[in-house]
Amino acid sequence: MLQASAGVRPGLSLRSGYRLWDRFVVAQSRIRTALCRLMTPPATTDARPIAHLRHALGDGECVIAAFQLALQQGVFA
């Protein structure tokens, strides 16, 4: 409540964002293995894990949610 009254928007801190990204990078091999069941990796030099997600699941609003819905498993589990 103090944040809202000070004019600060509630949400994730920068540190939380970096922690989530680190967990995503650590889970990259498991995520890509699951994605390979749906579609082969894209033929690109872009090695970011998000590129394979977008290629396999489309460029929707939230590819993480699309992954979890399509494969019925968590990204970090």
JSON list of N, CA and C in Angstrom, two decimals, residues 14-68:
[
{"chain": "A", "resi": 14, "resn": "LEU", "atom": "N", "xyz": [13.30, -5.25, -10.41]},
{"chain": "A", "resi": 14, "resn": "LEU", "atom": "CA", "xyz": [14.31, -5.57, -11.42]},
{"chain": "A", "resi": 14, "resn": "LEU", "atom": "C", "xyz": [15.06, -6.83, -11.03]},
{"chain": "A", "resi": 15, "resn": "ARG", "atom": "N", "xyz": [15.36, -6.98, -9.75]},
{"chain": "A", "resi": 15, "resn": "ARG", "atom": "CA", "xyz": [16.05, -8.17, -9.26]},
{"chain": "A", "resi": 15, "resn": "ARG", "atom": "C", "xyz": [15.22, -9.43, -9.52]},
{"chain": "A", "resi": 16, "resn": "SER", "atom": "N", "xyz": [13.92, -9.36, -9.30]},
{"chain": "A", "resi": 16, "resn": "SER", "atom": "CA", "xyz": [13.04, -10.51, -9.56]},
{"chain": "A", "resi": 16, "resn": "SER", "atom": "C", "xyz": [13.04, -10.86, -11.03]},
{"chain": "A", "resi": 17, "resn": "GLY", "atom": "N", "xyz": [13.04, -9.86, -11.89]},
{"chain": "A", "resi": 17, "resn": "GLY", "atom": "CA", "xyz": [13.09, -10.10, -13.33]},
{"chain": "A", "resi": 17, "resn": "GLY", "atom": "C", "xyz": [14.35, -10.84, -13.73]},
{"chain": "A", "resi": 18, "resn": "TYR", "atom": "N", "xyz": [15.49, -10.41, -13.20]},
{"chain": "A", "resi": 18, "resn": "TYR", "atom": "CA", "xyz": [16.75, -11.09, -13.49]},
{"chain": "A", "resi": 18, "resn": "TYR", "atom": "C", "xyz": [16.77, -12.51, -12.94]},
{"chain": "A", "resi": 19, "resn": "ARG", "atom": "N", "xyz": [16.20, -12.73, -11.77]},
{"chain": "A", "resi": 19, "resn": "ARG", "atom": "CA", "xyz": [16.14, -14.07, -11.20]},
{"chain": "A", "resi": 19, "resn": "ARG", "atom": "C", "xyz": [15.29, -14.99, -12.06]},
{"chain": "A", "resi": 20, "resn": "LEU", "atom": "N", "xyz": [14.16, -14.49, -12.56]},
{"chain": "A", "resi": 20, "resn": "LEU", "atom": "CA", "xyz": [13.31, -15.30, -13.44]},
{"chain": "A", "resi": 20, "resn": "LEU", "atom": "C", "xyz": [14.04, -15.62, -14.74]},
{"chain": "A", "resi": 21, "resn": "TRP", "atom": "N", "xyz": [14.74, -14.63, -15.30]},
{"chain": "A", "resi": 21, "resn": "TRP", "atom": "CA", "xyz": [15.48, -14.87, -16.54]},
{"chain": "A", "resi": 21, "resn": "TRP", "atom": "C", "xyz": [16.57, -15.92, -16.32]},
{"chain": "A", "resi": 22, "resn": "ASP", "atom": "N", "xyz": [17.28, -15.85, -15.19]},
{"chain": "A", "resi": 22, "resn": "ASP", "atom": "CA", "xyz": [18.31, -16.84, -14.89]},
{"chain": "A", "resi": 22, "resn": "ASP", "atom": "C", "xyz": [17.71, -18.24, -14.79]},
{"chain": "A", "resi": 23, "resn": "ARG", "atom": "N", "xyz": [16.55, -18.37, -14.16]},
{"chain": "A", "resi": 23, "resn": "ARG", "atom": "CA", "xyz": [15.89, -19.68, -14.07]},
{"chain": "A", "resi": 23, "resn": "ARG", "atom": "C", "xyz": [15.49, -20.18, -15.45]},
{"chain": "A", "resi": 24, "resn": "PHE", "atom": "N", "xyz": [15.06, -19.25, -16.31]},
{"chain": "A", "resi": 24, "resn": "PHE", "atom": "CA", "xyz": [14.69, -19.61, -17.68]},
{"chain": "A", "resi": 24, "resn": "PHE", "atom": "C", "xyz": [15.90, -20.10, -18.46]},
{"chain": "A", "resi": 25, "resn": "VAL", "atom": "N", "xyz": [17.03, -19.46, -18.31]},
{"chain": "A", "resi": 25, "resn": "VAL", "atom": "CA", "xyz": [18.25, -19.86, -19.01]},
{"chain": "A", "resi": 25, "resn": "VAL", "atom": "C", "xyz": [18.73, -21.22, -18.51]},
{"chain": "A", "resi": 26, "resn": "VAL", "atom": "N", "xyz": [18.64, -21.46, -17.21]},
{"chain": "A", "resi": 26, "resn": "VAL", "atom": "CA", "xyz": [19.04, -22.75, -16.64]},
{"chain": "A", "resi": 26, "resn": "VAL", "atom": "C", "xyz": [18.15, -23.88, -17.17]},
{"chain": "A", "resi": 27, "resn": "ALA", "atom": "N", "xyz": [16.87, -23.59, -17.36]},
{"chain": "A", "resi": 27, "resn": "ALA", "atom": "CA", "xyz": [15.92, -24.61, -17.84]},
{"chain": "A", "resi": 27, "resn": "ALA", "atom": "C", "xyz": [15.91, -24.73, -19.36]},
{"chain": "A", "resi": 28, "resn": "GLN", "atom": "N", "xyz": [16.78, -24.02, -20.05]},
{"chain": "A", "resi": 28, "resn": "GLN", "atom": "CA", "xyz": [16.76, -23.95, -21.50]},
{"chain": "A", "resi": 28, "resn": "GLN", "atom": "C", "xyz": [16.87, -25.32, -22.17]},
{"chain": "A", "resi": 29, "resn": "SER", "atom": "N", "xyz": [17.73, -26.20, -21.73]},
{"chain": "A", "resi": 29, "resn": "SER", "atom": "CA", "xyz": [17.88, -27.49, -22.40]},
{"chain": "A", "resi": 29, "resn": "SER", "atom": "C", "xyz": [16.62, -28.34, -22.25]},
{"chain": "A", "resi": 30, "resn": "ARG", "atom": "N", "xyz": [15.98, -28.30, -21.07]},
{"chain": "A", "resi": 30, "resn": "ARG", "atom": "CA", "xyz": [14.74, -29.04, -20.87]},
{"chain": "A", "resi": 30, "resn": "ARG", "atom": "C", "xyz": [13.62, -28.45, -21.71]},
{"chain": "A", "resi": 31, "resn": "ILE", "atom": "N", "xyz": [13.57, -27.12, -21.82]},
{"chain": "A", "resi": 31, "resn": "ILE", "atom": "CA", "xyz": [12.54, -26.45, -22.62]},
{"chain": "A", "resi": 31, "resn": "ILE", "atom": "C", "xyz": [12.72, -26.81, -24.09]},
{"chain": "A", "resi": 32, "resn": "ARG", "atom": "N", "xyz": [13.96, -26.74, -24.57]},
{"chain": "A", "resi": 32, "resn": "ARG", "atom": "CA", "xyz": [14.20, -27.04, -25.99]},
{"chain": "A", "resi": 32, "resn": "ARG", "atom": "C", "xyz": [13.92, -28.50, -26.33]},
{"chain": "A", "resi": 33, "resn": "THR", "atom": "N", "xyz": [14.23, -29.40, -25.40]},
{"chain": "A", "resi": 33, "resn": "THR", "atom": "CA", "xyz": [13.93, -30.81, -25.62]},
{"chain": "A", "resi": 33, "resn": "THR", "atom": "C", "xyz": [12.43, -31.00, -25.77]},
{"chain": "A", "resi": 34, "resn": "ALA", "atom": "N", "xyz": [11.66, -30.36, -24.92]},
{"chain": "A", "resi": 34, "resn": "ALA", "atom": "CA", "xyz": [10.20, -30.46, -25.01]},
{"chain": "A", "resi": 34, "resn": "ALA", "atom": "C", "xyz": [9.70, -29.83, -26.32]},
{"chain": "A", "resi": 35, "resn": "LEU", "atom": "N", "xyz": [10.29, -28.71, -26.72]},
{"chain": "A", "resi": 35, "resn": "LEU", "atom": "CA", "xyz": [9.87, -28.05, -27.96]},
{"chain": "A", "resi": 35, "resn": "LEU", "atom": "C", "xyz": [10.19, -28.89, -29.19]},
{"chain": "A", "resi": 36, "resn": "CYS", "atom": "N", "xyz": [11.27, -29.66, -29.14]},
{"chain": "A", "resi": 36, "resn": "CYS", "atom": "CA", "xyz": [11.63, -30.51, -30.28]},
{"chain": "A", "resi": 36, "resn": "CYS", "atom": "C", "xyz": [10.59, -31.59, -30.54]},
{"chain": "A", "resi": 37, "resn": "ARG", "atom": "N", "xyz": [9.80, -31.93, -29.52]},
{"chain": "A", "resi": 37, "resn": "ARG", "atom": "CA", "xyz": [8.71, -32.87, -29.74]},
{"chain": "A", "resi": 37, "resn": "ARG", "atom": "C", "xyz": [7.62, -32.24, -30.61]},
{"chain": "A", "resi": 38, "resn": "LEU", "atom": "N", "xyz": [7.51, -30.92, -30.56]},
{"chain": "A", "resi": 38, "resn": "LEU", "atom": "CA", "xyz": [6.50, -30.22, -31.37]},
{"chain": "A", "resi": 38, "resn": "LEU", "atom": "C", "xyz": [7.01, -29.86, -32.75]},
{"chain": "A", "resi": 39, "resn": "MET", "atom": "N", "xyz": [8.25, -29.37, -32.82]},
{"chain": "A", "resi": 39, "resn": "MET", "atom": "CA", "xyz": [8.78, -28.84, -34.08]},
{"chain": "A", "resi": 39, "resn": "MET", "atom": "C", "xyz": [10.30, -28.77, -34.00]},
{"chain": "A", "resi": 40, "resn": "THR", "atom": "N", "xyz": [10.95, -28.96, -35.12]},
{"chain": "A", "resi": 40, "resn": "THR", "atom": "CA", "xyz": [12.41, -28.84, -35.14]},
{"chain": "A", "resi": 40, "resn": "THR", "atom": "C", "xyz": [12.81, -27.39, -34.88]},
{"chain": "A", "resi": 41, "resn": "PRO", "atom": "N", "xyz": [14.01, -27.18, -34.36]},
{"chain": "A", "resi": 41, "resn": "PRO", "atom": "CA", "xyz": [14.47, -25.82, -34.10]},
{"chain": "A", "resi": 41, "resn": "PRO", "atom": "C", "xyz": [14.55, -25.00, -35.38]},
{"chain": "A", "resi": 42, "resn": "PRO", "atom": "N", "xyz": [14.41, -23.69, -35.26]},
{"chain": "A", "resi": 42, "resn": "PRO", "atom": "CA", "xyz": [14.49, -22.84, -36.45]},
{"chain": "A", "resi": 42, "resn": "PRO", "atom": "C", "xyz": [15.91, -22.80, -37.01]},
{"chain": "A", "resi": 43, "resn": "ALA", "atom": "N", "xyz": [16.02, -22.65, -38.30]},
{"chain": "A", "resi": 43, "resn": "ALA", "atom": "CA", "xyz": [17.32, -22.52, -38.95]},
{"chain": "A", "resi": 43, "resn": "ALA", "atom": "C", "xyz": [17.73, -21.06, -38.88]},
{"chain": "A", "resi": 44, "resn": "THR", "atom": "N", "xyz": [18.36, -20.70, -37.78]},
{"chain": "A", "resi": 44, "resn": "THR", "atom": "CA", "xyz": [18.76, -19.32, -37.55]},
{"chain": "A", "resi": 44, "resn": "THR", "atom": "C", "xyz": [20.02, -19.28, -36.71]},
{"chain": "A", "resi": 45, "resn": "THR", "atom": "N", "xyz": [20.66, -18.16, -36.69]},
{"chain": "A", "resi": 45, "resn": "THR", "atom": "CA", "xyz": [21.84, -17.98, -35.84]},
{"chain": "A", "resi": 45, "resn": "THR", "atom": "C", "xyz": [21.45, -17.43, -34.47]},
{"chain": "A", "resi": 46, "resn": "ASP", "atom": "N", "xyz": [20.18, -17.18, -34.26]},
{"chain": "A", "resi": 46, "resn": "ASP", "atom": "CA", "xyz": [19.69, -16.66, -32.98]},
{"chain": "A", "resi": 46, "resn": "ASP", "atom": "C", "xyz": [19.64, -17.80, -31.97]},
{"chain": "A", "resi": 47, "resn": "ALA", "atom": "N", "xyz": [20.56, -17.79, -31.02]},
{"chain": "A", "resi": 47, "resn": "ALA", "atom": "CA", "xyz": [20.67, -18.88, -30.05]},
{"chain": "A", "resi": 47, "resn": "ALA", "atom": "C", "xyz": [19.83, -18.65, -28.80]},
{"chain": "A", "resi": 48, "resn": "ARG", "atom": "N", "xyz": [19.10, -17.54, -28.75]},
{"chain": "A", "resi": 48, "resn": "ARG", "atom": "CA", "xyz": [18.29, -17.28, -27.56]},
{"chain": "A", "resi": 48, "resn": "ARG", "atom": "C", "xyz": [17.17, -18.30, -27.45]},
{"chain": "A", "resi": 49, "resn": "PRO", "atom": "N", "xyz": [16.87, -18.73, -26.22]},
{"chain": "A", "resi": 49, "resn": "PRO", "atom": "CA", "xyz": [15.82, -19.73, -26.04]},
{"chain": "A", "resi": 49, "resn": "PRO", "atom": "C", "xyz": [14.44, -19.23, -26.49]},
{"chain": "A", "resi": 50, "resn": "ILE", "atom": "N", "xyz": [14.23, -17.94, -26.43]},
{"chain": "A", "resi": 50, "resn": "ILE", "atom": "CA", "xyz": [12.93, -17.39, -26.80]},
{"chain": "A", "resi": 50, "resn": "ILE", "atom": "C", "xyz": [12.67, -17.53, -28.30]},
{"chain": "A", "resi": 51, "resn": "ALA", "atom": "N", "xyz": [13.73, -17.61, -29.12]},
{"chain": "A", "resi": 51, "resn": "ALA", "atom": "CA", "xyz": [13.56, -17.75, -30.57]},
{"chain": "A", "resi": 51, "resn": "ALA", "atom": "C", "xyz": [12.90, -19.09, -30.91]},
{"chain": "A", "resi": 52, "resn": "HIS", "atom": "N", "xyz": [13.33, -20.17, -30.26]},
{"chain": "A", "resi": 52, "resn": "HIS", "atom": "CA", "xyz": [12.74, -21.49, -30.52]},
{"chain": "A", "resi": 52, "resn": "HIS", "atom": "C", "xyz": [11.30, -21.52, -30.01]},
{"chain": "A", "resi": 53, "resn": "LEU", "atom": "N", "xyz": [11.04, -20.89, -28.88]},
{"chain": "A", "resi": 53, "resn": "LEU", "atom": "CA", "xyz": [9.67, -20.81, -28.36]},
{"chain": "A", "resi": 53, "resn": "LEU", "atom": "C", "xyz": [8.75, -20.12, -29.36]},
{"chain": "A", "resi": 54, "resn": "ARG", "atom": "N", "xyz": [9.19, -18.99, -29.87]},
{"chain": "A", "resi": 54, "resn": "ARG", "atom": "CA", "xyz": [8.36, -18.23, -30.83]},
{"chain": "A", "resi": 54, "resn": "ARG", "atom": "C", "xyz": [8.17, -18.99, -32.13]},
{"chain": "A", "resi": 55, "resn": "HIS", "atom": "N", "xyz": [9.20, -19.70, -32.56]},
{"chain": "A", "resi": 55, "resn": "HIS", "atom": "CA", "xyz": [9.11, -20.47, -33.80]},
{"chain": "A", "resi": 55, "resn": "HIS", "atom": "C", "xyz": [8.10, -21.61, -33.66]},
{"chain": "A", "resi": 56, "resn": "ALA", "atom": "N", "xyz": [8.14, -22.30, -32.52]},
{"chain": "A", "resi": 56, "resn": "ALA", "atom": "CA", "xyz": [7.27, -23.46, -32.33]},
{"chain": "A", "resi": 56, "resn": "ALA", "atom": "C", "xyz": [5.85, -23.09, -31.92]},
{"chain": "A", "resi": 57, "resn": "LEU", "atom": "N", "xyz": [5.70, -21.99, -31.18]},
{"chain": "A", "resi": 57, "resn": "LEU", "atom": "CA", "xyz": [4.39, -21.67, -30.60]},
{"chain": "A", "resi": 57, "resn": "LEU", "atom": "C", "xyz": [3.76, -20.38, -31.12]},
{"chain": "A", "resi": 58, "resn": "GLY", "atom": "N", "xyz": [4.42, -19.73, -32.04]},
{"chain": "A", "resi": 58, "resn": "GLY", "atom": "CA", "xyz": [3.88, -18.48, -32.57]},
{"chain": "A", "resi": 58, "resn": "GLY", "atom": "C", "xyz": [4.35, -17.29, -31.77]},
{"chain": "A", "resi": 59, "resn": "ASP", "atom": "N", "xyz": [4.06, -16.13, -32.27]},
{"chain": "A", "resi": 59, "resn": "ASP", "atom": "CA", "xyz": [4.51, -14.89, -31.64]},
{"chain": "A", "resi": 59, "resn": "ASP", "atom": "C", "xyz": [3.34, -14.24, -30.92]},
{"chain": "A", "resi": 60, "resn": "GLY", "atom": "N", "xyz": [2.71, -14.99, -30.04]},
{"chain": "A", "resi": 60, "resn": "GLY", "atom": "CA", "xyz": [1.55, -14.49, -29.31]},
{"chain": "A", "resi": 60, "resn": "GLY", "atom": "C", "xyz": [1.95, -13.55, -28.18]},
{"chain": "A", "resi": 61, "resn": "GLU", "atom": "N", "xyz": [0.97, -13.23, -27.38]},
{"chain": "A", "resi": 61, "resn": "GLU", "atom": "CA", "xyz": [1.19, -12.29, -26.29]},
{"chain": "A", "resi": 61, "resn": "GLU", "atom": "C", "xyz": [2.14, -12.85, -25.24]},
{"chain": "A", "resi": 62, "resn": "CYS", "atom": "N", "xyz": [2.02, -14.14, -24.93]},
{"chain": "A", "resi": 62, "resn": "CYS", "atom": "CA", "xyz": [2.87, -14.75, -23.91]},
{"chain": "A", "resi": 62, "resn": "CYS", "atom": "C", "xyz": [3.26, -16.16, -24.35]},
{"chain": "A", "resi": 63, "resn": "VAL", "atom": "N", "xyz": [4.48, -16.30, -24.85]},
{"chain": "A", "resi": 63, "resn": "VAL", "atom": "CA", "xyz": [4.92, -17.61, -25.32]},
{"chain": "A", "resi": 63, "resn": "VAL", "atom": "C", "xyz": [5.13, -18.59, -24.17]},
{"chain": "A", "resi": 64, "resn": "ILE", "atom": "N", "xyz": [5.40, -18.08, -22.98]},
{"chain": "A", "resi": 64, "resn": "ILE", "atom": "CA", "xyz": [5.55, -18.96, -21.82]},
{"chain": "A", "resi": 64, "resn": "ILE", "atom": "C", "xyz": [4.22, -19.64, -21.51]},
{"chain": "A", "resi": 65, "resn": "ALA", "atom": "N", "xyz": [3.14, -18.87, -21.53]},
{"chain": "A", "resi": 65, "resn": "ALA", "atom": "CA", "xyz": [1.81, -19.45, -21.30]},
{"chain": "A", "resi": 65, "resn": "ALA", "atom": "C", "xyz": [1.44, -20.42, -22.41]},
{"chain": "A", "resi": 66, "resn": "ALA", "atom": "N", "xyz": [1.80, -20.08, -23.65]},
{"chain": "A", "resi": 66, "resn": "ALA", "atom": "CA", "xyz": [1.53, -20.98, -24.78]},
{"chain": "A", "resi": 66, "resn": "ALA", "atom": "C", "xyz": [2.29, -22.29, -24.62]},
{"chain": "A", "resi": 67, "resn": "PHE", "atom": "N", "xyz": [3.53, -22.25, -24.15]},
{"chain": "A", "resi": 67, "resn": "PHE", "atom": "CA", "xyz": [4.32, -23.45, -23.90]},
{"chain": "A", "resi": 67, "resn": "PHE", "atom": "C", "xyz": [3.63, -24.33, -22.86]},
{"chain": "A", "resi": 68, "resn": "GLN", "atom": "N", "xyz": [3.25, -23.73, -21.75]},
{"chain": "A", "resi": 68, "resn": "GLN", "atom": "CA", "xyz": [2.62, -24.49, -20.68]},
{"chain": "A", "resi": 68, "resn": "GLN", "atom": "C", "xyz": [1.28, -25.08, -21.11]}
]
